[in-house]
mmCIF file of C-alpha atoms and ligand atoms in Angstrom:
data_model
loop_
_atom_site.group_PDB
_atom_site.id
_atom_site.type_symbol
_atom_site.label_atom_id
_atom_site.label_comp_id
_atom_site.label_asym_id
_atom_site.label_seq_id
_atom_site.Cartn_x
_atom_site.Cartn_y
_atom_site.Cartn_z
ATOM 1 C CA MET A 968 0.294 -0.113 0.348
ATOM 2 C CA THR A 969 1.361 3.814 -0.666
ATOM 3 C CA SER A 970 1.752 5.697 2.116
ATOM 4 C CA ALA A 971 0.111 9.659 2.095
ATOM 5 C CA ASN A 972 2.688 10.790 3.199
ATOM 6 C CA PRO A 973 6.186 11.594 1.069
ATOM 7 C CA SER A 974 8.844 9.125 2.455
ATOM 8 C CA PRO A 975 11.722 10.337 4.411
ATOM 9 C CA GLY A 976 14.206 10.522 1.393
ATOM 10 C CA ASP A 977 11.943 12.443 -0.970
ATOM 11 C CA VAL A 978 13.744 15.773 -0.462
ATOM 12 C CA PRO A 979 11.944 17.267 -4.328
ATOM 13 C CA GLU A 980 8.481 16.103 -2.678
ATOM 14 C CA LYS A 981 8.751 18.462 0.085
ATOM 15 C CA ILE A 982 10.089 21.349 -0.672
ATOM 16 C CA VAL A 983 6.693 21.096 -2.808
ATOM 17 C CA ALA A 984 4.063 20.606 -0.403
ATOM 18 C CA ALA A 985 5.636 22.580 1.881
ATOM 19 C CA LEU A 986 5.655 25.891 -1.081
ATOM 20 C CA ASP A 987 1.995 24.691 -1.010
ATOM 21 C CA ARG A 988 1.664 24.712 2.120
ATOM 22 C CA ILE A 989 3.063 28.627 2.590
ATOM 23 C CA ALA A 990 0.804 29.697 -0.603
ATOM 24 C CA ARG A 991 -1.883 27.624 1.579
ATOM 25 C CA GLY A 992 -1.666 29.752 4.118
ATOM 26 C CA LEU A 993 -1.628 33.129 2.657
ATOM 27 C CA ARG A 994 -4.842 32.567 0.739
ATOM 28 C CA SER A 995 -5.934 31.543 3.214
ATOM 29 C CA HIS A 996 -5.616 35.052 5.381
ATOM 30 C CA ARG A 997 -6.221 36.558 1.729
ATOM 31 C CA GLN A 998 -10.201 34.775 2.012
ATOM 32 C CA SER A 999 -9.896 35.884 5.567
ATOM 33 C CA VAL A 1000 -9.542 39.349 5.351
ATOM 34 C CA ALA A 1001 -11.774 39.515 2.044
ATOM 35 C CA SER A 1002 -14.892 38.309 4.125
ATOM 36 C CA ARG A 1003 -13.874 40.852 6.825
ATOM 37 C CA VAL A 1004 -14.114 43.646 4.895
ATOM 38 C CA GLY A 1005 -16.810 42.252 2.509
ATOM 39 C CA LEU A 1006 -14.920 41.731 -0.353
ATOM 40 C CA THR A 1007 -14.467 38.426 -2.375
ATOM 41 C CA PRO A 1008 -10.777 36.959 -2.523
ATOM 42 C CA LEU A 1009 -10.847 38.114 -6.334
ATOM 43 C CA GLN A 1010 -11.579 41.336 -5.693
ATOM 44 C CA LEU A 1011 -9.127 41.780 -2.938
ATOM 45 C CA GLU A 1012 -5.955 39.580 -5.365
ATOM 46 C CA LEU A 1013 -7.398 41.871 -7.862
ATOM 47 C CA LEU A 1014 -6.442 45.110 -5.511
ATOM 48 C CA GLN A 1015 -3.097 43.670 -4.750
ATOM 49 C CA THR A 1016 -2.254 42.287 -9.048
ATOM 50 C CA ILE A 1017 -3.442 46.977 -9.437
ATOM 51 C CA ASP A 1018 -0.765 47.827 -6.971
ATOM 52 C CA GLU A 1019 1.470 45.737 -7.824
ATOM 53 C CA SER A 1020 1.280 46.049 -11.834
ATOM 54 C CA PRO A 1021 3.444 48.379 -14.459
ATOM 55 C CA ARG A 1022 0.788 48.933 -16.416
ATOM 56 C CA PRO A 1023 -2.967 48.046 -14.930
ATOM 57 C CA VAL A 1024 -5.450 47.946 -17.735
ATOM 58 C CA ILE A 1025 -7.512 45.104 -17.992
ATOM 59 C CA GLY A 1026 -6.721 42.572 -21.202
ATOM 60 C CA LEU A 1027 -3.442 42.535 -18.302
ATOM 61 C CA LEU A 1028 -4.582 42.296 -14.963
ATOM 62 C CA ALA A 1029 -7.005 39.008 -16.113
ATOM 63 C CA LYS A 1030 -3.601 36.981 -17.994
ATOM 64 C CA GLU A 1031 -2.183 37.650 -13.992
ATOM 65 C CA LEU A 1032 -4.889 36.588 -12.501
ATOM 66 C CA GLU A 1033 -5.863 33.999 -15.150
ATOM 67 C CA VAL A 1034 -9.365 34.677 -15.748
ATOM 68 C CA SER A 1035 -11.707 36.013 -18.326
ATOM 69 C CA GLN A 1036 -12.026 39.756 -19.109
ATOM 70 C CA PRO A 1037 -15.399 39.973 -18.167
ATOM 71 C CA THR A 1038 -14.746 38.811 -15.124
ATOM 72 C CA VAL A 1039 -12.335 41.713 -14.596
ATOM 73 C CA SER A 1040 -14.297 44.293 -15.655
ATOM 74 C CA ASP A 1041 -16.789 43.093 -13.061
ATOM 75 C CA SER A 1042 -14.764 43.005 -10.612
ATOM 76 C CA LEU A 1043 -13.829 46.409 -10.831
ATOM 77 C CA LEU A 1044 -17.373 47.746 -11.592
ATOM 78 C CA ALA A 1045 -17.713 46.006 -7.937
ATOM 79 C CA LEU A 1046 -14.217 47.361 -6.411
ATOM 80 C CA GLU A 1047 -15.193 51.072 -8.154
ATOM 81 C CA ARG A 1048 -18.988 51.267 -6.544
ATOM 82 C CA LYS A 1049 -17.182 50.194 -2.741
ATOM 83 C CA GLY A 1050 -14.595 53.097 -3.057
ATOM 84 C CA HIS A 1051 -11.611 51.247 -3.630
ATOM 85 C CA VAL A 1052 -10.644 51.832 -7.055
ATOM 86 C CA VAL A 1053 -10.959 54.886 -9.966
ATOM 87 C CA ARG A 1054 -10.749 54.892 -13.694
ATOM 88 C CA ARG A 1055 -7.601 57.288 -15.217
ATOM 89 C CA ARG A 1056 -7.389 57.890 -19.215
ATOM 90 C CA SER A 1057 -3.726 56.703 -19.997
ATOM 91 C CA ASP A 1058 -1.260 59.623 -20.460
ATOM 92 C CA THR A 1059 0.616 57.448 -22.772
ATOM 93 C CA ASP A 1060 -2.564 56.440 -24.837
ATOM 94 C CA ARG A 1061 -5.977 57.933 -23.765
ATOM 95 C CA ARG A 1062 -7.858 55.474 -25.889
ATOM 96 C CA ARG A 1063 -6.410 52.887 -22.421
ATOM 97 C CA THR A 1064 -7.517 53.454 -19.551
ATOM 98 C CA THR A 1065 -5.647 51.860 -16.142
ATOM 99 C CA MET A 1066 -6.802 51.616 -13.245
ATOM 100 C CA GLU A 1067 -5.726 53.368 -9.554
ATOM 101 C CA LEU A 1068 -6.392 52.936 -5.751
ATOM 102 C CA THR A 1069 -7.513 54.908 -3.539
ATOM 103 C CA ASP A 1070 -6.805 55.195 0.171
ATOM 104 C CA SER A 1071 -9.108 52.752 0.599
ATOM 105 C CA GLY A 1072 -7.977 50.225 -1.419
ATOM 106 C CA ARG A 1073 -4.311 51.074 -0.237
ATOM 107 C CA GLU A 1074 -5.203 50.269 2.892
ATOM 108 C CA LEU A 1075 -6.392 47.097 2.436
ATOM 109 C CA VAL A 1076 -3.710 46.298 0.499
ATOM 110 C CA GLY A 1077 -1.516 46.736 3.467
ATOM 111 C CA GLU A 1078 -3.640 44.727 5.521
ATOM 112 C CA VAL A 1079 -3.047 42.111 2.994
ATOM 113 C CA ARG A 1080 0.642 42.363 2.821
ATOM 114 C CA ARG A 1081 1.312 41.747 6.455
ATOM 115 C CA ALA A 1082 1.471 38.542 6.937
ATOM 116 C CA GLY A 1083 3.610 38.696 4.562
ATOM 117 C CA GLU A 1084 5.368 40.219 6.506
ATOM 118 C CA ILE A 1085 6.129 37.299 9.419
ATOM 119 C CA LEU A 1086 7.477 35.628 6.007
ATOM 120 C CA ARG A 1087 10.059 38.549 5.483
ATOM 121 C CA SER A 1088 10.747 39.082 8.639
ATOM 122 C CA SER A 1089 11.512 35.159 8.978
ATOM 123 C CA VAL A 1090 13.506 35.169 6.062
ATOM 124 C CA ALA A 1091 15.352 38.087 7.217
ATOM 125 C CA ALA A 1092 16.784 35.970 10.332
ATOM 126 C CA LEU A 1093 18.432 33.822 7.704
ATOM 127 C CA ALA A 1094 22.007 34.176 6.921
ATOM 128 C CA GLY A 1095 22.783 36.590 3.598
ATOM 129 C CA PRO A 1096 24.301 33.755 1.620
ATOM 130 C CA ASP A 1097 21.198 31.285 2.713
ATOM 131 C CA GLN A 1098 19.374 34.459 1.528
ATOM 132 C CA GLU A 1099 20.308 34.633 -1.450
ATOM 133 C CA ALA A 1100 20.609 30.904 -2.241
ATOM 134 C CA VAL A 1101 16.381 30.877 -1.511
ATOM 135 C CA LEU A 1102 15.956 33.613 -4.100
ATOM 136 C CA ASP A 1103 18.201 32.334 -6.855
ATOM 137 C CA ILE A 1104 16.308 28.842 -6.432
ATOM 138 C CA LEU A 1105 12.848 30.606 -5.956
ATOM 139 C CA LEU A 1106 13.649 32.417 -9.193
ATOM 140 C CA SER A 1107 14.305 28.947 -11.317
ATOM 141 C CA LEU A 1108 11.837 28.002 -10.183
ATOM 142 C CA ILE A 1109 9.041 30.310 -10.986
ATOM 143 C CA GLY A 1110 10.803 30.599 -15.032
ATOM 144 C CA ASN A 1111 10.463 26.581 -14.727
ATOM 145 C CA LEU A 1112 6.745 27.392 -14.159
ATOM 146 C CA LEU A 1113 6.811 30.259 -16.857
ATOM 147 C CA ASP A 1114 7.883 27.495 -19.216
ATOM 148 C CA ALA A 1115 5.534 24.904 -18.393
ATOM 149 C CA GLY A 1116 3.286 27.421 -18.642
ATOM 150 C CA ILE A 1117 1.899 27.285 -15.090
ATOM 151 C CA ILE A 1118 2.248 30.532 -14.558
ATOM 152 C CA GLN A 1119 0.996 33.089 -17.823
ATOM 153 C CA VAL A 1120 3.359 36.114 -15.696
ATOM 154 C CA ALA A 1121 6.551 36.550 -14.004
ATOM 155 C CA ARG A 1122 8.215 40.077 -14.009
ATOM 156 C CA THR A 1123 11.690 38.630 -12.385
ATOM 157 C CA CYS A 1124 15.162 39.664 -14.231
ATOM 158 C CA ARG A 1125 15.867 35.490 -15.147
ATOM 159 C CA THR A 1126 12.559 35.760 -17.045
ATOM 160 C CA CYS A 1127 13.514 39.503 -18.693
ATOM 161 C CA ARG A 1128 15.009 40.548 -22.205
ATOM 162 C CA PHE A 1129 17.179 42.854 -20.777
ATOM 163 C CA TYR A 1130 18.942 39.571 -18.519
ATOM 164 C CA ASP A 1131 22.031 39.743 -19.895
ATOM 165 C CA HIS A 1132 24.001 36.529 -18.175
ATOM 166 C CA ARG A 1133 26.624 35.932 -21.235
ATOM 167 C CA ASP A 1134 29.367 33.260 -19.547
ATOM 168 C CA GLY A 1135 32.610 34.425 -18.847
ATOM 169 C CA LEU A 1136 30.525 38.199 -17.688
ATOM 170 C CA ASP A 1137 28.910 39.149 -14.486
ATOM 171 C CA ALA A 1138 25.225 39.488 -14.906
ATOM 172 C CA ARG A 1139 23.610 42.663 -15.816
ATOM 173 C CA CYS A 1140 20.411 44.601 -16.762
ATOM 174 C CA ALA A 1141 21.151 45.925 -20.386
ATOM 175 C CA LEU A 1142 18.081 48.382 -20.091
ATOM 176 C CA LEU A 1143 19.517 49.722 -16.800
ATOM 177 C CA GLN A 1144 23.101 49.025 -17.555
ATOM 178 C CA ILE A 1145 23.495 48.063 -13.815
ATOM 179 C CA PRO A 1146 25.301 45.136 -12.418
ATOM 180 C CA LEU A 1147 22.775 42.431 -11.223
ATOM 181 C CA PRO A 1148 24.323 40.402 -9.071
ATOM 182 C CA PRO A 1149 22.144 37.332 -6.852
ATOM 183 C CA ALA A 1150 21.172 39.749 -4.385
ATOM 184 C CA ALA A 1151 20.105 42.525 -7.260
ATOM 185 C CA LEU A 1152 18.240 39.674 -9.043
ATOM 186 C CA ARG A 1153 14.182 41.651 -9.636
ATOM 187 C CA VAL A 1154 11.580 39.479 -9.074
ATOM 188 C CA ASP A 1155 8.684 42.058 -9.818
ATOM 189 C CA CYS A 1156 10.493 44.435 -11.966
ATOM 190 C CA PRO A 1157 7.615 47.739 -13.856
ATOM 191 C CA GLU A 1158 11.087 47.856 -16.654
ATOM 192 C CA HIS A 1159 10.473 43.954 -17.210
ATOM 193 C CA GLU A 1160 9.836 42.988 -20.656
ATOM 194 C CA PRO A 1161 9.387 39.059 -21.779
ATOM 195 C CA LEU A 1162 12.562 36.959 -23.540
ATOM 196 C CA LEU A 1163 10.968 38.168 -27.343
ATOM 197 C CA ALA A 1164 10.585 34.381 -28.907
ATOM 198 C CA SER A 1165 12.836 32.481 -30.474
HETATM 199 S S1 SF4 Y 2321 14.813 45.407 -16.861
HETATM 200 FE FE1 SF4 Y 2321 14.129 45.331 -14.790
HETATM 201 S S2 SF4 Y 2321 14.015 42.814 -14.474
HETATM 202 FE FE2 SF4 Y 2321 14.484 43.606 -16.439
HETATM 203 S S3 SF4 Y 2321 17.071 42.959 -16.670
HETATM 204 FE FE3 SF4 Y 2321 17.190 44.977 -16.144
HETATM 205 S S4 SF4 Y 2321 16.148 45.192 -13.459
HETATM 206 FE FE4 SF4 Y 2321 15.796 43.101 -14.643
#
């Protein structure tokens, strides 16, 4: 009979289970904040995504949240009615509308992030090289999940067309002209552009 638990030596399976546990904890925290403030978990996630997105337009928000555009539009209408977001004409393209958080929207995002703060201080207690190793591994995992189509959006250096890491040279950002040692690699960069399809 197969055991329901991974065997003691099955480290990859245990790591995946641990990541899943963390993701579920964060999701459950978001759900409890959402129900306390009278939003759906998707509406709360949408607020957070608008706050993090360099270009919060409906199509990109839908892609990032992996839901349809009509679903995002409905959630945005609800958030507008509750006074948590406003629409603005894009400065660069007047035909486009972008979303902005109001003060109350920003307050809600801050509340969701408090769970992330607990994680952040746990990681900050690790030695510097261990922090860099964790970051390196997580960025590799994100890249692999993106390649496999399991996640649709990643704004990391390793998935960016400006990440210059030719053999024998230290990694650099070809756009910003800055060195990118392991600790400087970005996880959510506003200047990120996806790798060009080969
Ligand atoms: S543009 Fe941003 S994500 Fe891309 S390589 Fe430069 S710093 Fe990294």
